[in-house]
Coordinates of N, CA and C in Angstrom, one line a residue:
X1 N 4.8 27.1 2.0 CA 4.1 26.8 0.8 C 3.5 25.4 1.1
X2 N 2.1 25.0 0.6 CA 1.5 23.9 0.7 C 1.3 23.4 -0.3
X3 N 2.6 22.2 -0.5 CA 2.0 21.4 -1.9 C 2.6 21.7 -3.2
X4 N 3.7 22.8 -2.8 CA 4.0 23.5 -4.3 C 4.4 25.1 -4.2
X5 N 4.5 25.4 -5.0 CA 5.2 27.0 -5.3 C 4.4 28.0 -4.9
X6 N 3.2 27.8 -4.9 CA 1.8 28.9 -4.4 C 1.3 28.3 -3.7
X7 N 0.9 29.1 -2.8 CA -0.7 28.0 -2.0 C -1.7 28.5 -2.1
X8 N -2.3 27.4 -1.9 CA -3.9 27.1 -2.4 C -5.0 26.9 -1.7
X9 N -5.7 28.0 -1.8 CA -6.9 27.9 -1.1 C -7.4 27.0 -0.3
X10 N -7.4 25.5 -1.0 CA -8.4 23.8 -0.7 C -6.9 23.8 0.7
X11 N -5.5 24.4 1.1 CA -4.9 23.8 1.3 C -4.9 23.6 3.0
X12 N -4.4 22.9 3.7 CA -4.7 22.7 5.0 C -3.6 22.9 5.9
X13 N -3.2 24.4 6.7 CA -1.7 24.3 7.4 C -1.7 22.9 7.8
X14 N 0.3 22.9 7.8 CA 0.7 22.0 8.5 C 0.4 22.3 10.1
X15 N 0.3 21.1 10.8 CA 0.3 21.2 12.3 C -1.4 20.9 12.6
X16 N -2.5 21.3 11.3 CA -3.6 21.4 11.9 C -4.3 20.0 11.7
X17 N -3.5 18.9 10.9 CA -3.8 17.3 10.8 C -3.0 16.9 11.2
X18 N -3.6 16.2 12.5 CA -2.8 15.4 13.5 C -3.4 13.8 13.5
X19 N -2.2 12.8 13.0 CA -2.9 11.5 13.5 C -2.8 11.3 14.8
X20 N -3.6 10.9 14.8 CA -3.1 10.3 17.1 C -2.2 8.8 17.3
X21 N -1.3 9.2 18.3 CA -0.6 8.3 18.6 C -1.2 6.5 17.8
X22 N -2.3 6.6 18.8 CA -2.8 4.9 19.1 C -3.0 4.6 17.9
X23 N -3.2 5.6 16.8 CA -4.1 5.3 15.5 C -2.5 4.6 14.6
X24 N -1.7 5.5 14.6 CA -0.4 5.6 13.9 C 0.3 4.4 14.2
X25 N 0.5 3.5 15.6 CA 0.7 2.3 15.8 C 0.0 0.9 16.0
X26 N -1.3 1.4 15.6 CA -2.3 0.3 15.2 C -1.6 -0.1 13.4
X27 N -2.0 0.8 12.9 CA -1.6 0.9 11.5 C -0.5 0.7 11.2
X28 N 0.6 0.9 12.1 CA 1.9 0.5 11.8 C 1.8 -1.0 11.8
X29 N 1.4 -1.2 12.6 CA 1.3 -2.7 13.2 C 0.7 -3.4 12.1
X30 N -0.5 -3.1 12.1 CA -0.9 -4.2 10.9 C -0.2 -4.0 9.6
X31 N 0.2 -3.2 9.0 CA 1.5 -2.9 7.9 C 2.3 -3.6 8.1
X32 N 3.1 -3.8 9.0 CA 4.2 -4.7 9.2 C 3.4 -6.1 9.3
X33 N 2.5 -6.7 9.7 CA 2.1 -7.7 9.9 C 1.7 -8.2 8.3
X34 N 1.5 -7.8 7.4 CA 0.6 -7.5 5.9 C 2.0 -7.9 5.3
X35 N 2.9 -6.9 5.4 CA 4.2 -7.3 5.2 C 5.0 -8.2 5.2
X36 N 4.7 -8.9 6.0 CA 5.6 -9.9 6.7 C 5.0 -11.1 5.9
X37 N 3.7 -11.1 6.4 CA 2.7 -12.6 5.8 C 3.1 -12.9 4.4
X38 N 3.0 -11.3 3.8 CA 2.9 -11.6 1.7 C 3.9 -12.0 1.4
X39 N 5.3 -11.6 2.5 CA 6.7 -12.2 2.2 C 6.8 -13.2 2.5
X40 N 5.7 -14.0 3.5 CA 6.5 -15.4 3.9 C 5.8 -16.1 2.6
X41 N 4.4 -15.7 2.0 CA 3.5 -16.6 1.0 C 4.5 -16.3 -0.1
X42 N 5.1 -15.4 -0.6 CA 6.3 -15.2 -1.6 C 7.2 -16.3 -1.5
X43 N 7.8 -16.4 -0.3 CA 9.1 -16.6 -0.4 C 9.0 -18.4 -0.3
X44 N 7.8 -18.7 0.2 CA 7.2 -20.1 0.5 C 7.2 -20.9 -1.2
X45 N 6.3 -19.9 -1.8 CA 6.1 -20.6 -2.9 C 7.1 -20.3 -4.0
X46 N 8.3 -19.8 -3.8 CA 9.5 -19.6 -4.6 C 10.3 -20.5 -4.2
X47 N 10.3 -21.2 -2.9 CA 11.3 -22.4 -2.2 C 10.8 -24.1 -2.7
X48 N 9.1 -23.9 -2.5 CA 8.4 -24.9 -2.6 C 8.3 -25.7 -4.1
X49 N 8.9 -26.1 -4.9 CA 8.4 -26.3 -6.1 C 7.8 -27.4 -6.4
X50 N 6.7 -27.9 -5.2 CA 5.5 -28.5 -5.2 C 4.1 -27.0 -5.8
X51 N 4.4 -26.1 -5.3 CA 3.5 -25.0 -5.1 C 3.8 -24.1 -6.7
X52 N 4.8 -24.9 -7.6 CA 5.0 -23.9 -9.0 C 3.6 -24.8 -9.7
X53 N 2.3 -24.0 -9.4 CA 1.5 -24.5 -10.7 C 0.6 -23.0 -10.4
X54 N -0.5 -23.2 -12.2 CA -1.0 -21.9 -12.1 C -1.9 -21.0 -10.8
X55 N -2.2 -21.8 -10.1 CA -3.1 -21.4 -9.0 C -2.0 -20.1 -7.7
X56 N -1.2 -21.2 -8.1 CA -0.2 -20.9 -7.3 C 0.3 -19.5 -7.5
X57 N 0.3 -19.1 -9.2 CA 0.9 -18.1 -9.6 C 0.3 -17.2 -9.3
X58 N -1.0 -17.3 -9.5 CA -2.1 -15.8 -9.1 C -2.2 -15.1 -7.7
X59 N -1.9 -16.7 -6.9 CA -1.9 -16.2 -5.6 C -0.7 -15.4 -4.8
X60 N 0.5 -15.9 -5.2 CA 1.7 -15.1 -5.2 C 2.0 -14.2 -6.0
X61 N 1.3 -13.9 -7.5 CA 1.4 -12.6 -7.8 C 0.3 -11.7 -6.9
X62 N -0.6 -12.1 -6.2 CA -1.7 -11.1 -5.4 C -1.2 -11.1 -3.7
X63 N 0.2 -12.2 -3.8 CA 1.0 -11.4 -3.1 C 2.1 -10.1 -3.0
X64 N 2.5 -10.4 -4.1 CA 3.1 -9.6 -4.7 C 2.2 -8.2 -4.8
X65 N 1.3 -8.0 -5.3 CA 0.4 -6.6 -5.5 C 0.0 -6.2 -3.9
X66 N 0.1 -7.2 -3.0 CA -0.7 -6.4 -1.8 C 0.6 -6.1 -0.9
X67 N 1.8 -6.7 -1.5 CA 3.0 -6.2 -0.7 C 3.1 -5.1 -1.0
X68 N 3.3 -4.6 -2.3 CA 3.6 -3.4 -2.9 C 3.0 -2.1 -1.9
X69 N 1.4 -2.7 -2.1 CA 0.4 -1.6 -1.9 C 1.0 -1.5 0.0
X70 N 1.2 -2.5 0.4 CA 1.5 -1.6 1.8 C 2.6 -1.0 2.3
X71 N 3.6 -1.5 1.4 CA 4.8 -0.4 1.5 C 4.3 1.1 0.8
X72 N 3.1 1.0 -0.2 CA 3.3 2.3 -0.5 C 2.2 3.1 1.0
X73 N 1.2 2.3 1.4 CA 1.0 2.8 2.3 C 1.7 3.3 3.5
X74 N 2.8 2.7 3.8 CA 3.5 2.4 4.9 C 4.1 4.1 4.7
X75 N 4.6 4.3 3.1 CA 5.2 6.0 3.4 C 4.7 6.6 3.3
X76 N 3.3 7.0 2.7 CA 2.2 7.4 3.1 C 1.6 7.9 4.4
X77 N 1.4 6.4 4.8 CA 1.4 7.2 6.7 C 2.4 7.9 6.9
X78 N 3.9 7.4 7.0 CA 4.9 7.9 7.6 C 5.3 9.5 7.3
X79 N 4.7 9.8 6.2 CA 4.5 10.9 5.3 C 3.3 12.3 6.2
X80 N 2.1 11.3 6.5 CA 1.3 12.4 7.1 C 1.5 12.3 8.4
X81 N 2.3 11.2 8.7 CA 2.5 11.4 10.4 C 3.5 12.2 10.6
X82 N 4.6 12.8 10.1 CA 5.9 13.0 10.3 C 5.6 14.6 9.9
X83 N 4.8 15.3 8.6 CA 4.5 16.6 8.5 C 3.2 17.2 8.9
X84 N 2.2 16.3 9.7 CA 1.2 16.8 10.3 C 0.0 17.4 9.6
X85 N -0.5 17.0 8.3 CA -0.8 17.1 7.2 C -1.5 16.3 6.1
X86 N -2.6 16.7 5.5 CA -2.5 15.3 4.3 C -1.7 15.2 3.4
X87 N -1.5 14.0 3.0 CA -0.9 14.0 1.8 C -0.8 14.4 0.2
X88 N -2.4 15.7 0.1 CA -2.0 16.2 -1.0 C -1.3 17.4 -0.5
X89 N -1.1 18.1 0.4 CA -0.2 19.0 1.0 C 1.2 18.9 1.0
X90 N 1.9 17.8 0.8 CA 2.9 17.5 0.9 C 3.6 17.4 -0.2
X91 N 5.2 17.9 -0.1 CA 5.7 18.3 -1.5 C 5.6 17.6 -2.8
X92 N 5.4 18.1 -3.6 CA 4.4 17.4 -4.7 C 4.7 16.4 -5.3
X93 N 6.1 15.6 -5.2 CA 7.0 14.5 -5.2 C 6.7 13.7 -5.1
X94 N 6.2 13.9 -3.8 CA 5.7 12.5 -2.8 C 4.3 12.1 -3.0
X95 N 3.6 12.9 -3.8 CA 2.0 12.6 -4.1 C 2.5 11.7 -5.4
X96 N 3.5 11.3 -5.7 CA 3.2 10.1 -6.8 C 3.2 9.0 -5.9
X97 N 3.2 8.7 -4.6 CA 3.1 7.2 -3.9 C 2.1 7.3 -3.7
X98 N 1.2 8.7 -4.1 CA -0.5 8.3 -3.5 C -1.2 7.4 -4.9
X99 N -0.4 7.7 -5.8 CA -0.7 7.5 -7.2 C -0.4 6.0 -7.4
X100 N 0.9 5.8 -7.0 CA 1.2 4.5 -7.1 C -0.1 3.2 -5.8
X101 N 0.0 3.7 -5.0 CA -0.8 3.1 -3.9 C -2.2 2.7 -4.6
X102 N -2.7 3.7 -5.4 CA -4.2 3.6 -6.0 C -3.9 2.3 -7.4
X103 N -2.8 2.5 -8.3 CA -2.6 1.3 -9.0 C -2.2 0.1 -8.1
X104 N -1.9 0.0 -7.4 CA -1.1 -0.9 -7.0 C -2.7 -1.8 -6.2
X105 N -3.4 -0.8 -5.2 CA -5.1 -1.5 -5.0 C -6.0 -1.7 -6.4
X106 N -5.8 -1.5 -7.5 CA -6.6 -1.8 -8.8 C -6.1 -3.3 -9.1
X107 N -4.4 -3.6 -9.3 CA -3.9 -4.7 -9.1 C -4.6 -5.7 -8.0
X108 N -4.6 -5.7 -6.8 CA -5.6 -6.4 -5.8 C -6.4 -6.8 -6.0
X109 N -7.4 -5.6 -6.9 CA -8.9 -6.0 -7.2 C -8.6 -7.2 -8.3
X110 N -8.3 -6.6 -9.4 CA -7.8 -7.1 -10.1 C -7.6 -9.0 -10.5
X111 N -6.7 -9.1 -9.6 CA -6.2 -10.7 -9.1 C -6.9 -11.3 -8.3
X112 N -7.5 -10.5 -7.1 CA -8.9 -11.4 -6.3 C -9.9 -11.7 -7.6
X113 N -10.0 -11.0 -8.4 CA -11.2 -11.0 -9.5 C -10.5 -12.5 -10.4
X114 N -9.5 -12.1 -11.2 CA -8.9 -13.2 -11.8 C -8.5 -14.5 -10.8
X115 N -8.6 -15.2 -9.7 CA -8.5 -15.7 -8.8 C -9.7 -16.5 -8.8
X116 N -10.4 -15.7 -8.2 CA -12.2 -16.0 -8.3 C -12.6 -16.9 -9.8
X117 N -12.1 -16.2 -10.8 CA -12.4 -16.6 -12.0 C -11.8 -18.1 -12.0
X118 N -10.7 -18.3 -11.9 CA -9.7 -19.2 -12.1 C -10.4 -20.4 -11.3
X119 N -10.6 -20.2 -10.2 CA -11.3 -21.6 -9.2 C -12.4 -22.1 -9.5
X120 N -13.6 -21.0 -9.7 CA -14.6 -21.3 -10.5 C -15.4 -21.4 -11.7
X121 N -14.4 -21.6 -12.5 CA -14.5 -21.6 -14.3 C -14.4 -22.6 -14.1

């Protein structure tokens, strides 16, 4: 079954979406790298309480929103790499991290936008 209890026409066997190797650890790589950075700018300005003022706060909550977003990416890949398939194919569960992933980049926009605002108002 693809996706659910019936399958569906739009649906695409498993086995016939393949990421390639080099692609799957390029992307890993910068995930973890994305990861790492948002946690050190978190955890920097949670230690620093030179850095507790409002500027400060938008930029560490738009840490916070782009950490999110790449863990949700992060099972996402791990998701189509692991069942060979896209991810509306995959048991219908796990299509709420595609859901989460799309709020979580609206937050990004979001905060780069309010950001922007904030410096040049």
């Amino acid at each position: 079954m693809c996706g659910g209890p019936a399958p569906r026409k739009c649906c695409t066997p498993q086995g016939t979406f393949s990421v390639p190797v080099p692609h799957f650890v390029l992307q890993t790589i910068l995930l973890v790298v994305i990861i790492l950075t948002n946690s050190l700018v978190i955890m920097v300005t949670i230690l620093d309480k030179e850095l507790h003022n409002i500027p400060n706060i938008g930029i560490t909550s738009l840490a916070v929103a782009d950490l999110l977003l790449a863990v949700a990416w992060f099972v996402i890949q791990l998701l189509v790499f692991t069942h060979s398939t896209t991810i509306t194919n995959i048991e219908k569960n796990w299509r709420h991290v595609q859901d989460l992933a799309f709020v979580f980049e609206m937050s990004v926009i979001l905060h780069i936008l309010l950001i922007t605002l904030d410096r040049y108002t």
